[in-house]
mmCIF file of C-alpha atoms in Angstrom:
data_model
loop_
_atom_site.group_PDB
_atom_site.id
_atom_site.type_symbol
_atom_site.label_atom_id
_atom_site.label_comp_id
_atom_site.label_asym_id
_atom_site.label_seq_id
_atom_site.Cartn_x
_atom_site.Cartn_y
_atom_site.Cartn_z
ATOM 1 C CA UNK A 1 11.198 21.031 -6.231
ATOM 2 C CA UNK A 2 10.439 19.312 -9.503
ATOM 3 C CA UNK A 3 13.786 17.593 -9.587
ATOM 4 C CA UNK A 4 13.084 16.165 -6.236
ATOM 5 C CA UNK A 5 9.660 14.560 -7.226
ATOM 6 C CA UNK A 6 9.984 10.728 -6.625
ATOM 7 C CA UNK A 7 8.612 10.008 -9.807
ATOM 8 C CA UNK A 8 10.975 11.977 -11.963
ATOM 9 C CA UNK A 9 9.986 12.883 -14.917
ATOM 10 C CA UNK A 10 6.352 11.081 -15.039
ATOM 11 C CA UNK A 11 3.473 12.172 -13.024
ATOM 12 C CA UNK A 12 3.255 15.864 -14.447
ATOM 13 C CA UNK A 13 -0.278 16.360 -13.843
ATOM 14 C CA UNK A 14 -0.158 14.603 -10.201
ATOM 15 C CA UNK A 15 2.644 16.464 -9.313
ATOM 16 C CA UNK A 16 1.069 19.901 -10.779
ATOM 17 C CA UNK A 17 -1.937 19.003 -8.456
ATOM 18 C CA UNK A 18 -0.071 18.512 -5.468
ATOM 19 C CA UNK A 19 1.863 21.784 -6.213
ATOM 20 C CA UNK A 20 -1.371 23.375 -6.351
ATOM 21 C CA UNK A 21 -2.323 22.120 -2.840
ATOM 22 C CA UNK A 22 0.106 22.927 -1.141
ATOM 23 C CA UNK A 23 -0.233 26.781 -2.414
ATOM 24 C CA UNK A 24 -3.478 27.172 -1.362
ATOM 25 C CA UNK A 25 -4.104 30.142 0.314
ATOM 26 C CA UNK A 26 -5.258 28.909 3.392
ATOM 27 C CA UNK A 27 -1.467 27.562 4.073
ATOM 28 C CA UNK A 28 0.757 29.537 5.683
ATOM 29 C CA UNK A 29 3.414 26.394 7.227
ATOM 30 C CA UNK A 30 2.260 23.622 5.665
ATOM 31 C CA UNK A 31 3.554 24.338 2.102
ATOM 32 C CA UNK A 32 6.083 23.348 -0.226
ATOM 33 C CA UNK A 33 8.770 24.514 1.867
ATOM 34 C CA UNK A 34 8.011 22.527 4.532
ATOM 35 C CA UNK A 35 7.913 19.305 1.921
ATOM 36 C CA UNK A 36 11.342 20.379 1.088
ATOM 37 C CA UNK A 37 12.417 20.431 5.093
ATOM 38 C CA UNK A 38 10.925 17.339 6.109
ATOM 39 C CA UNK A 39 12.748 15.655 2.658
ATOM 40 C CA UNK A 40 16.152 17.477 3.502
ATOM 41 C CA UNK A 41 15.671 15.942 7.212
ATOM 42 C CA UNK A 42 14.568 12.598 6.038
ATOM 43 C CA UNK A 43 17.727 12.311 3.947
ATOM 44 C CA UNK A 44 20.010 13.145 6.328
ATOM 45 C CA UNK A 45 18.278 11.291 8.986
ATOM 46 C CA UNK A 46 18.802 8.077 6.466
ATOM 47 C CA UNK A 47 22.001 9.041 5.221
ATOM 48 C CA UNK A 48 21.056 9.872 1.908
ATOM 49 C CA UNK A 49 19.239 6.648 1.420
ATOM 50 C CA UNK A 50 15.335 7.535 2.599
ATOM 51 C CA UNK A 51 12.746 5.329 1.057
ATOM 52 C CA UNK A 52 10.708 5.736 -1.770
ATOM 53 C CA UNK A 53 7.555 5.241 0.626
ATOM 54 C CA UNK A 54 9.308 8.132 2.699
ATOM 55 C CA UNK A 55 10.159 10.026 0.193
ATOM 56 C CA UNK A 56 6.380 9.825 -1.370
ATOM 57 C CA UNK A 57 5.082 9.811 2.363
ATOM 58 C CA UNK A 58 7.146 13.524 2.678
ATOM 59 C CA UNK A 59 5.402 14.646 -0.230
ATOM 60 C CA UNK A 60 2.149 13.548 0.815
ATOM 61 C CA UNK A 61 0.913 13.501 4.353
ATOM 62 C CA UNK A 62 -0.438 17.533 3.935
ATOM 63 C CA UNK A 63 -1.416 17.200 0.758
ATOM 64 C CA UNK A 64 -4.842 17.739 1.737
ATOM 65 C CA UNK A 65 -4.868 20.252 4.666
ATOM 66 C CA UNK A 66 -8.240 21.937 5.825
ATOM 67 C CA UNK A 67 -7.590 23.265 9.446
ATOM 68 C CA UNK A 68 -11.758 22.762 9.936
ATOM 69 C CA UNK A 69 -11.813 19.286 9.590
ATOM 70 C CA UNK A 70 -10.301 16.584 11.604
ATOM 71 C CA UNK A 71 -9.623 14.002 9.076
ATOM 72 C CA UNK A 72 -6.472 15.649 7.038
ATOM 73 C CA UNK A 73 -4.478 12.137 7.115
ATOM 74 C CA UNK A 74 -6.941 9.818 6.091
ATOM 75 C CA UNK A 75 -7.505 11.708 3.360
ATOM 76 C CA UNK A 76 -4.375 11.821 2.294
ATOM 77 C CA UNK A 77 -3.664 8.482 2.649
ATOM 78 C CA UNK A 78 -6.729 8.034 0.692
ATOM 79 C CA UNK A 79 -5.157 10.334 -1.639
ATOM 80 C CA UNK A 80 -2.163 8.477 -1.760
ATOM 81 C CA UNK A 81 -3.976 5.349 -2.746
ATOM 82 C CA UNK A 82 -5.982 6.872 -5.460
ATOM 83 C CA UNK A 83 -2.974 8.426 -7.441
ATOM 84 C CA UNK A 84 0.114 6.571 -6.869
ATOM 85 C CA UNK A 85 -1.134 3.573 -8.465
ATOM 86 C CA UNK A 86 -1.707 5.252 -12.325
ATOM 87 C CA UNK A 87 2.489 6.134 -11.795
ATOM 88 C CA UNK A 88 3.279 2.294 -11.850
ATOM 89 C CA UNK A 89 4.431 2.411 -7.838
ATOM 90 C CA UNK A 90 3.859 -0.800 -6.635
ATOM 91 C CA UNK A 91 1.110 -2.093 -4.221
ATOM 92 C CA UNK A 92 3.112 -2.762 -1.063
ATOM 93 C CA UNK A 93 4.651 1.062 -1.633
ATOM 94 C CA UNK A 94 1.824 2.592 -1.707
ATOM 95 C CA UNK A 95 0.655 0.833 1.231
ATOM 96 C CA UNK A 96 3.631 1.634 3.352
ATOM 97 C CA UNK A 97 3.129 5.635 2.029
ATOM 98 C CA UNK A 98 -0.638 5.426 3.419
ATOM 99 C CA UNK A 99 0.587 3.840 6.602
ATOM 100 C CA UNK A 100 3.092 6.054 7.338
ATOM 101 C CA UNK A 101 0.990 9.169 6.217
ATOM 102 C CA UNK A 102 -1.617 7.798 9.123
ATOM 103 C CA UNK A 103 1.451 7.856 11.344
ATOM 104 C CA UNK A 104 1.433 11.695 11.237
ATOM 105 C CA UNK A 105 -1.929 12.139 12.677
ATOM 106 C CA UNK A 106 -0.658 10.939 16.376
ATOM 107 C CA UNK A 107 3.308 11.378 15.679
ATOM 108 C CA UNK A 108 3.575 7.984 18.547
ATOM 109 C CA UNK A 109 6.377 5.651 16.095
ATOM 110 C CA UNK A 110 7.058 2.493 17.642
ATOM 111 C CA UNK A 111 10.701 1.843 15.976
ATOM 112 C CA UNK A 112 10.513 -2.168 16.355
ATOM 113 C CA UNK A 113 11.206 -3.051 12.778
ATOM 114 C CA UNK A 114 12.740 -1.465 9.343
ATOM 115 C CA UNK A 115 9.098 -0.957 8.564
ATOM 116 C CA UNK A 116 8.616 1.343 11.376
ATOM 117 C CA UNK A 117 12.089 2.717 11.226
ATOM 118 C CA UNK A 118 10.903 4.444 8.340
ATOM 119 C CA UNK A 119 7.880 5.742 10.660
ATOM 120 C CA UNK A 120 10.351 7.286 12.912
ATOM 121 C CA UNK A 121 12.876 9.358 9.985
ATOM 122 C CA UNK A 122 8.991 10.583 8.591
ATOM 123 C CA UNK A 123 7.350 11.292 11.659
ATOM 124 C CA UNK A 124 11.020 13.124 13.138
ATOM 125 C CA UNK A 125 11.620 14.970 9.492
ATOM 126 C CA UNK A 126 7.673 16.329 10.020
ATOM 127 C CA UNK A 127 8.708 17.363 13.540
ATOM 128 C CA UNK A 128 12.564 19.008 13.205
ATOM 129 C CA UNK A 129 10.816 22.727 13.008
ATOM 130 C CA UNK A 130 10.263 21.852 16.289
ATOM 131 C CA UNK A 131 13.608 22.221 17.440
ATOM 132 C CA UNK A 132 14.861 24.540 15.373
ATOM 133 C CA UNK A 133 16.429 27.620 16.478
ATOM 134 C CA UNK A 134 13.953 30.048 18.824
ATOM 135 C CA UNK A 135 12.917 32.417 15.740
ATOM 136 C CA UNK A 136 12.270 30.003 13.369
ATOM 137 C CA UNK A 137 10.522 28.307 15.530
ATOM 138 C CA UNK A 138 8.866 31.332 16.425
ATOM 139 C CA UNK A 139 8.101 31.848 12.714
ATOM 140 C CA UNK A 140 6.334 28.114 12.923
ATOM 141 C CA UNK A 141 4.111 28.948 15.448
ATOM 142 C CA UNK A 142 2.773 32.207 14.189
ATOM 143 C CA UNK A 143 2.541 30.918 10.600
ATOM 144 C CA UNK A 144 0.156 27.708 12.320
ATOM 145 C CA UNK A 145 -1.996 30.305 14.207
ATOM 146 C CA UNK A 146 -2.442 32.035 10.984
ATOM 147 C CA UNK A 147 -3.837 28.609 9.470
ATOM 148 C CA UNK A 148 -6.150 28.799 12.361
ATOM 149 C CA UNK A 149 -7.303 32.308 12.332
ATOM 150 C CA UNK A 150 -10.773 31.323 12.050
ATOM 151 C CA UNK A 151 -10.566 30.145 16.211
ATOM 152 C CA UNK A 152 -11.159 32.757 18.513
ATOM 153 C CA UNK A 153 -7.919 33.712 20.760
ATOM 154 C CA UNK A 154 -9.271 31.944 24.052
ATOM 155 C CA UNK A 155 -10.155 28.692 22.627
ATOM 156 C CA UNK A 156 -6.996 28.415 19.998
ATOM 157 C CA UNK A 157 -4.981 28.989 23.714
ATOM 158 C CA UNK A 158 -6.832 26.000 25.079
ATOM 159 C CA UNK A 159 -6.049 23.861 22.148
ATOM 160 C CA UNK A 160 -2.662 24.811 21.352
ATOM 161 C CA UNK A 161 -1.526 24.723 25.494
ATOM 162 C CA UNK A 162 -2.698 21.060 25.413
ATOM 163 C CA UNK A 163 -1.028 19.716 21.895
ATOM 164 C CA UNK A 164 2.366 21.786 23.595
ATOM 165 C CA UNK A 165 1.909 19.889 26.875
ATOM 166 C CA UNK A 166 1.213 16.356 25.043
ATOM 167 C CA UNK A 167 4.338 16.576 23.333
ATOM 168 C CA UNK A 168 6.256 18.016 26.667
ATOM 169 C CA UNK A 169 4.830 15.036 28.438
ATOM 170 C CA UNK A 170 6.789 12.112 26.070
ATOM 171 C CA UNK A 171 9.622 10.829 27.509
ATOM 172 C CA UNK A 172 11.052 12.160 23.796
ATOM 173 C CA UNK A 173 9.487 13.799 21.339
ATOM 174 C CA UNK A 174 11.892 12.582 18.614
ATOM 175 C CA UNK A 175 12.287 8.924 17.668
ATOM 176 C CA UNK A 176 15.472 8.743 15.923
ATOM 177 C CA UNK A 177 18.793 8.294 17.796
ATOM 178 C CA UNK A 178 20.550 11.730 15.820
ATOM 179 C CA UNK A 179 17.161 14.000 16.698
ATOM 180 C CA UNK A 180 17.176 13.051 19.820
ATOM 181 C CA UNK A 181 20.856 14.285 20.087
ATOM 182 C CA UNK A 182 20.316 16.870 18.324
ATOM 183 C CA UNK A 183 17.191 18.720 18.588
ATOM 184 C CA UNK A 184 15.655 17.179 21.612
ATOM 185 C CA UNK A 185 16.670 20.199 24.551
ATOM 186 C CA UNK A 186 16.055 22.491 21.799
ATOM 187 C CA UNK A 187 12.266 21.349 20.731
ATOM 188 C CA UNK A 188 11.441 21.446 24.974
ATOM 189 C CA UNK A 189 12.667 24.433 25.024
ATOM 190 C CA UNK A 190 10.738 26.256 22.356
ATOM 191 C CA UNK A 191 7.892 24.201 22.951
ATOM 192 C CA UNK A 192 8.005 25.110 26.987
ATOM 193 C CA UNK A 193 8.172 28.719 26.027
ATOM 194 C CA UNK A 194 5.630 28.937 23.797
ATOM 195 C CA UNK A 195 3.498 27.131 26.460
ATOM 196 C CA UNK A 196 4.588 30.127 28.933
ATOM 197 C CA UNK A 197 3.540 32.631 26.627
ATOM 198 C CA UNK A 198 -0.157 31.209 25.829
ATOM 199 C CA UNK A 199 -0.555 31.451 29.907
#
């Protein structure tokens, strides 16, 4: 992963920090592997050519990830803000990284510019696992209910039926053109079984 670091060789200790995070033993989805998914996707969804804001948002928007609070984004937006700066990326970057960070916490994109282009390759790359084929998916799900094993089996039902319905409920739950072609049927799919299964 270190050759894929937006900052290439500088930022050792920043990116030894965020390595850190994202092995934390609380994680059992949202680790480095899924950094490297949601970068693969974001390249191919940009043909190679992703952003550095995407590219920084990818590596970013879990770094901090505490399944008991509600405020994971905004503080790692925050985070975003605090650190990027001492690597020399410039102000309107690191801007665009904390917006599109914040973006992840409702997953709505509203594609009406480049700028929010960019929203819908991040917000799609965070989502692919989503329709991915039925056992990895099923892998996904069980790995986020492990993150969550701390809420009791009735209530993490409750929760997890309505974020499953939300997304079923979108007219599409991808916003780029090629996910939609290519992962949409598949995400309602594993997302309407899953659903049948918490019933």
């Amino acid at each position: 992963m270190r050759d894929r670091w937006p900052a290439g060789l500088a930022g050792d200790a920043l990116y030894e920090d965020v390595v850190a995070r994202y092995a934390e033993p609380h994680r059992r989805y949202h680790t480095l592997r899924h950094v490297a998914h949601v970068l693969d996707t974001a390249d191919a969804l940009s043909g190679g050519t992703a952003t550095e804001a995407v590219r920084w948002a990818a590596w970013l928007h879990d770094v901090v990830y505490d399944t008991r609070a509600a405020d994971n984004e905004e503080r790692s937006a925050d985070y975003a803000r605090e650190r990027l700066p001492a690597l020399g990326v410039a102000s309107e970057v690191v801007e665009d990284v904390a917006r599109l960070v914040l973006a992840t916490k409702t997953h709505d994109p509203a594609p009406d510019s480049d700028r929010d282009a960019a929203v819908a390759i991040l917000l799609d790359a965070d989502l692919a696992v989503l329709g991915a084929d039925p056992q990895t998916y099923a892998r996904y799900a069980a790995a986020v209910r492990e993150e969550y094993d701390w809420v009791p089996d009735d209530l993490w039902k409750a929760g997890r039926k309505a974020v499953l319905a939300s997304f079923l409920d979108k007219p599409s739950i991808f916003a780029t053109p090629a996910m939609r072609a290519r992962a949409e049927a598949a995400a309602r799919a594993n997302l309407a079984a899953e659903l049948a299964s918490l019933a």
